[in-house]
Coordinates of C-alpha atoms in Angstrom, one line a residue:
M1 CA 160.4 66.8 64.4
K2 CA 156.7 66.9 63.9
R3 CA 155.2 65.6 60.8
S4 CA 153.8 68.8 59.2
S5 CA 156.9 70.9 60.0
A6 CA 159.0 68.2 58.3
R7 CA 156.8 68.2 55.3
L8 CA 157.2 71.9 54.8
I9 CA 161.0 71.6 55.0
V10 CA 161.0 68.8 52.5
W11 CA 158.8 70.8 50.1
V12 CA 161.1 73.8 50.4
L13 CA 164.3 71.8 49.7
G14 CA 162.7 69.8 46.9
A15 CA 161.4 73.0 45.2
V16 CA 164.7 74.8 45.5
L17 CA 166.7 71.8 44.1
A18 CA 164.3 71.3 41.2
L19 CA 164.3 75.0 40.3
A20 CA 168.1 75.3 40.5
A21 CA 168.3 72.7 37.7
C22 CA 165.9 74.6 35.5
T23 CA 168.2 77.7 34.9
G24 CA 165.5 80.3 35.0
T25 CA 162.6 78.2 33.7
R26 CA 159.3 78.3 35.5
T27 CA 158.1 75.1 37.3
P28 CA 154.5 74.2 36.4
P29 CA 152.0 73.9 39.3
I30 CA 151.3 70.5 40.8
T31 CA 147.8 70.4 39.4
E32 CA 146.6 72.6 36.6
R33 CA 143.4 74.5 37.3
S34 CA 141.8 73.1 34.1
N35 CA 141.7 69.6 35.7
I36 CA 139.5 70.8 38.5
P37 CA 135.7 70.4 37.8
A38 CA 133.7 73.5 37.7
P39 CA 131.8 74.2 41.0
T40 CA 128.3 72.9 41.1
A41 CA 125.3 74.5 42.9
L42 CA 125.5 74.4 46.7
P43 CA 123.2 71.8 48.4
G44 CA 119.7 73.2 48.6
T45 CA 120.5 76.3 46.6
T46 CA 121.1 77.5 43.0
E47 CA 124.2 79.4 44.1
T48 CA 127.7 78.4 43.1
V49 CA 130.8 79.0 45.1
P50 CA 133.2 81.4 43.3
V51 CA 136.2 79.6 41.8
A52 CA 139.7 80.6 42.9
T53 CA 141.9 82.3 40.4
K54 CA 145.0 80.4 39.2
V55 CA 148.1 81.1 41.3
P56 CA 151.2 81.7 39.1
S57 CA 154.1 79.2 39.5
P58 CA 156.7 80.5 41.8
E59 CA 160.1 81.9 40.8
P60 CA 163.4 80.2 41.9
D61 CA 164.7 80.7 45.5
L62 CA 161.4 79.8 47.1
T63 CA 160.4 81.0 50.5
P64 CA 158.4 78.5 52.7
T65 CA 155.2 80.3 51.7
E66 CA 156.0 80.1 48.0
S67 CA 156.9 76.4 48.3
V68 CA 153.5 75.7 49.9
K69 CA 151.8 77.4 47.0
V70 CA 153.5 74.9 44.7
A71 CA 152.3 72.0 46.8
V72 CA 148.7 72.9 47.1
N73 CA 148.0 75.1 44.0
G74 CA 144.9 73.8 42.2
L75 CA 143.8 71.4 44.9
Q76 CA 140.1 71.1 45.9
V77 CA 139.0 70.9 49.5
D78 CA 135.5 69.4 50.3
F79 CA 134.1 70.9 53.4
Y80 CA 131.4 69.0 55.3
H81 CA 129.6 70.9 58.0
P82 CA 126.4 70.9 60.1
W83 CA 125.4 74.5 60.0
T84 CA 122.1 75.9 58.6
S85 CA 120.2 79.2 58.8
E86 CA 122.2 82.3 59.7
T87 CA 125.4 80.4 60.6
G88 CA 125.2 78.4 57.4
A89 CA 124.7 81.5 55.3
E90 CA 127.7 83.2 56.9
M91 CA 129.8 80.1 56.3
R92 CA 128.8 80.0 52.6
A93 CA 129.8 83.6 52.3
L94 CA 133.2 82.9 53.9
I95 CA 133.8 80.0 51.6
G96 CA 133.1 82.2 48.6
E97 CA 135.6 84.8 49.8
F98 CA 138.3 82.3 50.5
N99 CA 137.9 80.8 47.0
V100 CA 138.3 84.2 45.4
E101 CA 141.0 85.7 47.7
N102 CA 143.2 82.9 49.0
E103 CA 146.8 83.0 47.9
W104 CA 147.2 79.3 47.7
G105 CA 145.0 78.6 44.6
I106 CA 142.8 76.3 46.7
E107 CA 139.1 75.8 45.9
V108 CA 136.7 74.8 48.6
R109 CA 133.5 73.0 47.8
E110 CA 130.8 73.1 50.4
F111 CA 128.6 70.2 51.7
A112 CA 126.1 71.7 54.2
L113 CA 124.7 68.5 55.7
G114 CA 122.3 70.1 58.1
S115 CA 123.3 68.5 61.4
G116 CA 126.2 67.0 63.3
S117 CA 124.6 63.5 63.0
E118 CA 124.6 63.8 59.2
V119 CA 128.2 64.8 59.2
K120 CA 129.0 61.8 61.3
R121 CA 126.9 59.5 59.0
A122 CA 128.7 60.8 55.9
V123 CA 132.1 60.0 57.5
D124 CA 131.2 56.7 59.1
N125 CA 129.6 55.4 55.9
G126 CA 132.5 56.4 53.7
L127 CA 130.7 59.0 51.7
L128 CA 133.6 61.4 51.5
N129 CA 135.4 61.7 48.1
R130 CA 138.9 60.6 49.1
D131 CA 140.3 61.9 45.8
H132 CA 140.0 65.4 47.3
A133 CA 141.2 67.0 50.5
S134 CA 138.4 67.1 53.1
V135 CA 137.7 69.1 56.1
V136 CA 134.9 68.2 58.5
A137 CA 133.2 70.2 61.2
A138 CA 131.7 68.1 64.1
P139 CA 131.6 68.0 67.9
P140 CA 134.9 67.1 69.6
E141 CA 133.5 63.8 70.9
V142 CA 132.9 62.8 67.3
L143 CA 136.3 63.9 66.1
R144 CA 138.4 62.2 68.8
P145 CA 137.4 58.6 67.9
W146 CA 137.9 59.4 64.2
L147 CA 141.5 60.1 65.0
A148 CA 142.3 57.7 67.8
Q149 CA 140.3 54.6 66.7
D150 CA 139.4 54.9 63.1
G151 CA 142.3 56.7 61.6
V152 CA 140.0 58.9 59.6
L153 CA 141.6 62.2 60.7
A154 CA 145.0 63.7 60.5
D155 CA 146.8 64.7 63.7
L156 CA 146.8 68.5 63.7
S157 CA 149.5 68.9 66.3
G158 CA 152.3 69.5 63.8
F159 CA 150.3 71.9 61.7
V160 CA 149.3 73.9 64.8
D161 CA 153.0 74.2 65.9
D162 CA 154.4 75.1 62.4
P163 CA 156.2 78.4 62.7
D164 CA 155.0 79.7 59.3
H165 CA 151.5 78.3 58.9
G166 CA 150.5 77.3 62.4
L167 CA 148.2 78.7 65.2
T168 CA 149.0 79.9 68.7
E169 CA 147.4 78.1 71.5
E170 CA 147.2 81.2 73.6
D171 CA 144.8 82.8 71.0
F172 CA 142.1 80.3 72.0
V173 CA 139.9 80.2 75.1
P174 CA 141.5 77.4 77.1
V175 CA 138.4 75.5 77.9
F176 CA 137.6 75.1 74.2
W177 CA 141.2 74.4 73.2
Q178 CA 141.1 71.5 75.7
Q179 CA 138.3 69.6 74.0
D180 CA 140.2 68.3 71.0
P181 CA 143.3 66.5 72.2
V182 CA 143.3 62.7 72.5
N183 CA 146.2 60.3 73.3
G184 CA 148.8 63.1 72.8
Q185 CA 147.4 64.1 69.4
R186 CA 145.0 66.8 68.3
A187 CA 141.8 65.8 66.5
G188 CA 140.6 69.3 65.8
V189 CA 140.6 73.1 66.2
P190 CA 137.7 74.9 67.9
A191 CA 135.2 76.4 65.5
T192 CA 132.2 77.4 67.6
G193 CA 131.5 77.5 71.3
N194 CA 128.3 76.8 73.2
A195 CA 126.9 75.8 76.6
T196 CA 123.6 75.0 78.3
V197 CA 122.6 77.5 81.0
L198 CA 119.6 77.9 83.2
V199 CA 117.0 80.6 82.5
Y200 CA 114.9 81.8 85.4
N201 CA 111.6 83.7 85.4
R202 CA 112.4 86.4 87.9
T203 CA 108.9 88.1 87.7
W204 CA 107.1 84.8 88.5
A205 CA 109.5 84.0 91.3
E206 CA 108.9 87.4 92.9
E207 CA 105.2 86.9 92.7
L208 CA 105.6 83.6 94.6
G209 CA 107.6 85.4 97.4
F210 CA 111.2 84.7 96.3
D211 CA 113.3 87.8 96.3
E212 CA 116.5 86.1 95.2
P213 CA 117.3 83.4 92.6
P214 CA 118.2 79.9 94.0
T215 CA 121.9 79.4 94.7
D216 CA 121.9 75.8 96.0
L217 CA 119.9 72.6 95.5
E218 CA 117.7 73.1 98.5
S219 CA 116.5 76.6 97.5
M220 CA 116.2 75.4 93.9
G221 CA 113.8 72.6 95.0
K222 CA 111.7 75.0 97.0
Q223 CA 111.2 77.4 94.2
L224 CA 110.5 74.7 91.6
C225 CA 107.9 73.1 93.8
A226 CA 106.2 76.4 94.6
A227 CA 105.8 77.1 90.9
A228 CA 104.4 73.7 90.3
S229 CA 102.0 74.0 93.2
E230 CA 100.6 77.2 91.8
N231 CA 100.0 75.7 88.4
N232 CA 98.4 72.6 89.9
N233 CA 96.0 74.7 92.0
D234 CA 95.0 77.5 89.7
D235 CA 91.8 77.5 87.6
K236 CA 93.5 76.2 84.5
A237 CA 93.5 72.5 83.6
D238 CA 95.9 72.5 80.7
N239 CA 98.9 73.5 82.9
N240 CA 98.5 70.8 85.5
G241 CA 101.7 68.8 86.1
T242 CA 103.9 71.8 84.9
G243 CA 105.4 74.8 86.5
G244 CA 108.8 73.9 87.9
L245 CA 111.8 72.6 86.0
L246 CA 111.4 71.4 82.4
L247 CA 113.7 68.5 82.2
D248 CA 116.5 68.5 79.6
P249 CA 117.7 64.8 79.2
S250 CA 120.4 65.6 76.7
P251 CA 124.0 65.1 77.8
G252 CA 124.5 68.9 77.6
G253 CA 121.6 69.3 80.0
I254 CA 122.7 66.6 82.5
L255 CA 126.4 67.3 82.9
P256 CA 126.1 70.8 84.4
W257 CA 123.9 69.4 87.2
L258 CA 126.5 66.8 88.1
R259 CA 128.8 69.7 89.1
S260 CA 126.0 70.9 91.5
F261 CA 126.4 67.5 93.2
G262 CA 130.2 67.9 93.5
L263 CA 131.3 65.8 90.5
E264 CA 133.7 67.6 88.1
S265 CA 133.9 64.8 85.5
L266 CA 132.7 61.3 84.7
A267 CA 136.1 60.5 83.3
V268 CA 138.3 58.2 85.3
G269 CA 141.6 56.9 84.0
G270 CA 141.0 57.9 80.4
S271 CA 137.5 56.6 80.0
V272 CA 134.0 57.3 81.4
D273 CA 133.0 55.6 84.7
F274 CA 129.3 55.9 85.7
D275 CA 129.7 54.1 89.0
Q276 CA 130.1 57.3 91.0
P277 CA 128.0 58.3 94.1
E278 CA 127.4 61.8 92.9
L279 CA 125.6 60.5 89.8
A280 CA 123.4 58.2 92.0
E281 CA 122.6 61.2 94.2
M282 CA 121.6 63.3 91.2
F283 CA 119.4 60.6 89.8
A284 CA 117.7 60.2 93.2
T285 CA 117.2 64.0 93.6
F286 CA 115.6 64.4 90.1
R287 CA 113.4 61.4 90.8
G288 CA 112.2 63.1 93.9
W289 CA 111.5 66.3 92.0
V290 CA 109.5 64.4 89.3
T291 CA 107.6 62.4 91.9
E292 CA 106.6 65.7 93.7
G293 CA 105.6 67.3 90.4
C294 CA 108.4 69.9 90.7
A295 CA 110.1 68.8 87.5
W296 CA 108.4 67.5 84.4
A297 CA 109.2 66.2 80.9
A298 CA 107.8 67.8 77.8
T299 CA 105.7 65.8 75.4
N300 CA 104.6 68.2 72.6
Q301 CA 105.9 71.3 74.4
W302 CA 108.7 73.3 73.0
G303 CA 110.9 74.5 75.8
R304 CA 110.8 78.3 75.0
L305 CA 107.1 78.2 74.6
S306 CA 106.6 76.5 77.9
F307 CA 108.8 79.1 79.5
A308 CA 106.8 82.0 77.9
D309 CA 103.5 80.4 79.0
R310 CA 104.7 79.9 82.7
Q311 CA 104.7 76.2 82.4
S312 CA 108.3 76.2 83.5
M313 CA 110.0 78.6 85.8
V314 CA 113.5 77.2 85.2
L315 CA 114.6 75.9 81.9
G316 CA 118.0 74.8 80.4
V317 CA 118.7 76.6 77.2
A318 CA 121.7 76.6 74.8
V319 CA 123.6 80.0 74.9
S320 CA 123.1 80.2 71.1
E321 CA 119.3 80.2 71.6
L322 CA 119.0 82.8 74.3
D323 CA 118.2 85.5 71.9
D324 CA 115.0 83.6 70.9
L325 CA 113.5 83.8 74.4
D326 CA 112.5 87.4 74.2
V327 CA 110.9 86.6 70.9
A328 CA 108.9 83.7 72.4
L329 CA 107.8 85.9 75.4
A330 CA 106.7 88.7 73.1
A331 CA 104.8 86.3 70.9
N332 CA 102.9 85.0 73.9
G333 CA 102.1 88.5 75.1
S334 CA 104.2 88.0 78.3
K335 CA 106.0 90.9 80.1
D336 CA 107.8 88.6 82.5
E337 CA 111.5 89.4 83.1
W338 CA 114.0 86.6 83.0
T339 CA 117.7 86.1 83.7
V340 CA 120.4 83.5 83.2
L341 CA 121.5 81.5 86.2
P342 CA 124.6 79.5 87.0
Y343 CA 123.7 75.9 88.0
P344 CA 123.3 75.7 91.8
G345 CA 126.4 75.1 93.9
E346 CA 129.8 76.6 94.3
A347 CA 131.2 75.2 91.0
G348 CA 128.6 77.2 88.9
G349 CA 128.1 74.2 86.7
L350 CA 129.0 75.6 83.2
V351 CA 130.0 72.8 80.9
V352 CA 130.9 74.0 77.4
D353 CA 130.5 72.2 74.1
G354 CA 130.8 73.2 70.5
V355 CA 132.0 72.2 67.1
S356 CA 135.6 71.8 65.9
Y357 CA 137.3 71.6 62.5
G358 CA 139.1 68.3 61.6
V359 CA 141.2 67.5 58.5
V360 CA 140.6 64.1 56.9
N361 CA 143.6 61.8 56.3
G362 CA 145.0 62.1 52.7
S363 CA 148.2 62.8 50.9
E364 CA 150.5 65.3 52.4
E365 CA 149.4 68.0 49.9
Q366 CA 145.7 67.3 50.6
E367 CA 146.2 67.5 54.4
L368 CA 148.1 70.8 54.0
A369 CA 145.4 72.3 51.7
G370 CA 142.7 71.3 54.3
W371 CA 144.8 72.8 57.1
L372 CA 145.3 76.1 55.3
F373 CA 141.5 76.5 55.0
V374 CA 141.0 75.6 58.7
R375 CA 143.7 78.1 59.7
W376 CA 142.1 80.8 57.7
L377 CA 138.6 80.2 59.3
S378 CA 140.2 80.3 62.7
L379 CA 141.7 83.8 62.4
K380 CA 140.1 86.6 64.3
E381 CA 138.1 88.3 61.5
Q382 CA 136.5 85.1 60.2
S383 CA 135.9 83.7 63.7
A384 CA 134.1 86.9 64.8
R385 CA 131.7 86.7 61.8
I386 CA 130.9 83.1 62.6
L387 CA 130.3 84.0 66.3
Q388 CA 127.9 86.8 65.3
A389 CA 125.9 84.5 63.1
Q390 CA 125.9 81.6 65.6
H391 CA 125.2 83.6 68.8
G392 CA 127.2 81.3 70.9
L393 CA 130.4 81.7 73.0
P394 CA 133.8 82.9 71.6
V395 CA 136.5 80.4 71.0
L396 CA 139.2 83.0 70.6
T397 CA 140.4 85.1 73.6
A398 CA 140.5 88.2 71.4
L399 CA 136.7 87.9 71.0
L400 CA 136.2 87.9 74.8
G401 CA 137.3 91.6 75.0
E402 CA 135.4 94.8 74.5
E403 CA 136.9 95.4 71.0
V404 CA 134.9 92.7 69.3
G405 CA 132.8 91.3 72.1
G406 CA 130.7 94.5 72.2
A407 CA 129.5 93.7 68.7
A408 CA 129.5 89.9 68.8
V409 CA 128.4 89.1 72.3
Q410 CA 125.4 91.0 73.7
G411 CA 122.5 90.6 76.2
P412 CA 122.6 87.8 78.7
R413 CA 125.5 86.1 76.9
V414 CA 127.7 88.8 78.5
E415 CA 126.8 87.4 81.9
V416 CA 127.6 83.9 80.7
L417 CA 131.1 85.0 79.6
S418 CA 131.9 85.8 83.2
W419 CA 131.5 82.1 84.0
V420 CA 133.8 80.8 81.3
D421 CA 136.9 80.9 83.4
G422 CA 135.4 78.2 85.7
A423 CA 133.9 76.1 83.0
V424 CA 134.8 72.6 82.2
T425 CA 134.4 70.4 79.1
P426 CA 132.5 67.1 78.8
P427 CA 134.8 64.1 79.3
A428 CA 137.6 64.3 76.7
T429 CA 137.7 60.6 76.2
V430 CA 137.4 58.4 73.1
D431 CA 134.3 56.7 74.5
W432 CA 132.3 59.9 75.4
S433 CA 130.3 59.8 72.2
V434 CA 128.9 56.4 73.2
A435 CA 128.8 57.2 76.9
A436 CA 126.7 60.4 76.2
L437 CA 123.9 58.3 74.8
I438 CA 124.1 55.8 77.6
L439 CA 123.9 58.7 80.1
Q440 CA 120.8 60.1 78.4
D441 CA 119.1 56.7 78.5
G442 CA 120.1 56.1 82.1
F443 CA 118.7 59.5 83.1
W444 CA 115.3 58.6 81.7
R445 CA 115.3 55.3 83.5
A446 CA 116.4 56.8 86.8
I447 CA 113.5 59.3 87.0
Q448 CA 111.2 56.3 86.8
L449 CA 112.9 54.2 89.4
E450 CA 111.5 53.7 92.9
P451 CA 113.7 54.0 96.0
P452 CA 115.8 52.5 97.7
A453 CA 119.2 53.8 96.5
D454 CA 120.3 50.3 95.7
N455 CA 118.2 50.6 92.5
Y456 CA 120.4 53.5 91.4
A457 CA 123.6 51.6 92.1
A458 CA 122.4 48.7 90.0
L459 CA 121.5 51.1 87.2
L460 CA 125.0 52.7 87.2
E461 CA 126.6 49.3 87.1
E462 CA 124.4 48.3 84.1
M463 CA 125.4 51.5 82.4
N464 CA 129.0 50.7 82.7
V465 CA 128.5 47.2 81.3
S466 CA 126.7 48.8 78.3
L467 CA 129.5 51.2 77.8
Q468 CA 132.1 48.4 77.8
A469 CA 130.1 46.3 75.4
L470 CA 129.5 49.2 72.9
S471 CA 132.9 51.0 73.1
G472 CA 135.3 48.4 74.4
S473 CA 136.4 50.7 77.3
R474 CA 137.3 49.5 80.7

């Protein structure tokens, strides 16, 4: 029997036996509301999160739901998340509603830390208050080691499968659901979805004589080099060295290209292995594009501005930022038309990422309180509101359809949704959070290497040695 299901049974039996001996008397809640500190102002604001009303003690003959109320009534859950701006504001509103309306008597206190790296720092440095239940929102590659190596997180498998207070796997988009398992356990539940896609200046390409977008690496190279040649030979000096592909050296910007070279994943036998010929081929191709001036790295350029100013014809952009492209073009006075492209090649190249909820290890009651908040956030109504604020990809299958999708997913994101069925995740390994940084560093080094190919083989071997030293894998 899984751990959380067993807990619920124990709570039910314990509550029933205790109440049977009381002959009609009421059992006090586990924690009186008066012992919970009043909520303070949210970080960076003068607002306070509404306090939950006290839930009355249950009567005898408890149902499973009523026994859970006894277990968690009056508990505080600290919620550490990375969101700001529109998504942060929506999350704050949801927390307020949960605090006022939840039937469990749980109070959630928000810690909006501003970025995923700050959430990771707070956990790694032991800054969480372990006297309270805690929920964290972070990328899956951060959650997995916290469960498998550090023991910071609770395994959510039993909670997910619980018949009364669980979730249904079929409700989630499979590619997002597959991000959080590690070593037979579940580190998190998907919160938001995203992916990096290519955007393509169709108007400029047609002016250069290309009637169709590129569909393979060869046609991609031709169009990138044609755009770069025009910029290098016009009467402007400030756009020399630009025009083709603006490089994105982030892991999310590199992984989709690997699928264009025929490599589905860097994971081999449960850990990342960089010593793969497709990665060497990709490094060599990008080095060639850079040498020929067909791809370039930004210094002080902001990607969307370079695209609006015709300093890049092709650009990698997060799905959640697509809506900002039209704003950048309009601000620059550009009337160019653009579209989203799958990465070249048969696979299409879509590699999703996102943020998941995890529950920090604690007492059984604390973990249950954290889980009930995560479960509530994961239901359709709340997930739809988060999606509309974040502008990313749905993590629930119900939000892929016309009923909610028409309101939550609009514009070019609708096209991206048609690629989700063929999408893959980054390596679902414990060492990926370290490997991702090594891949980024290796990419920068690769585009500065000179042929022959032996140089790339040596680089890949060095990357594997670094991964083993830093993560202990292989």
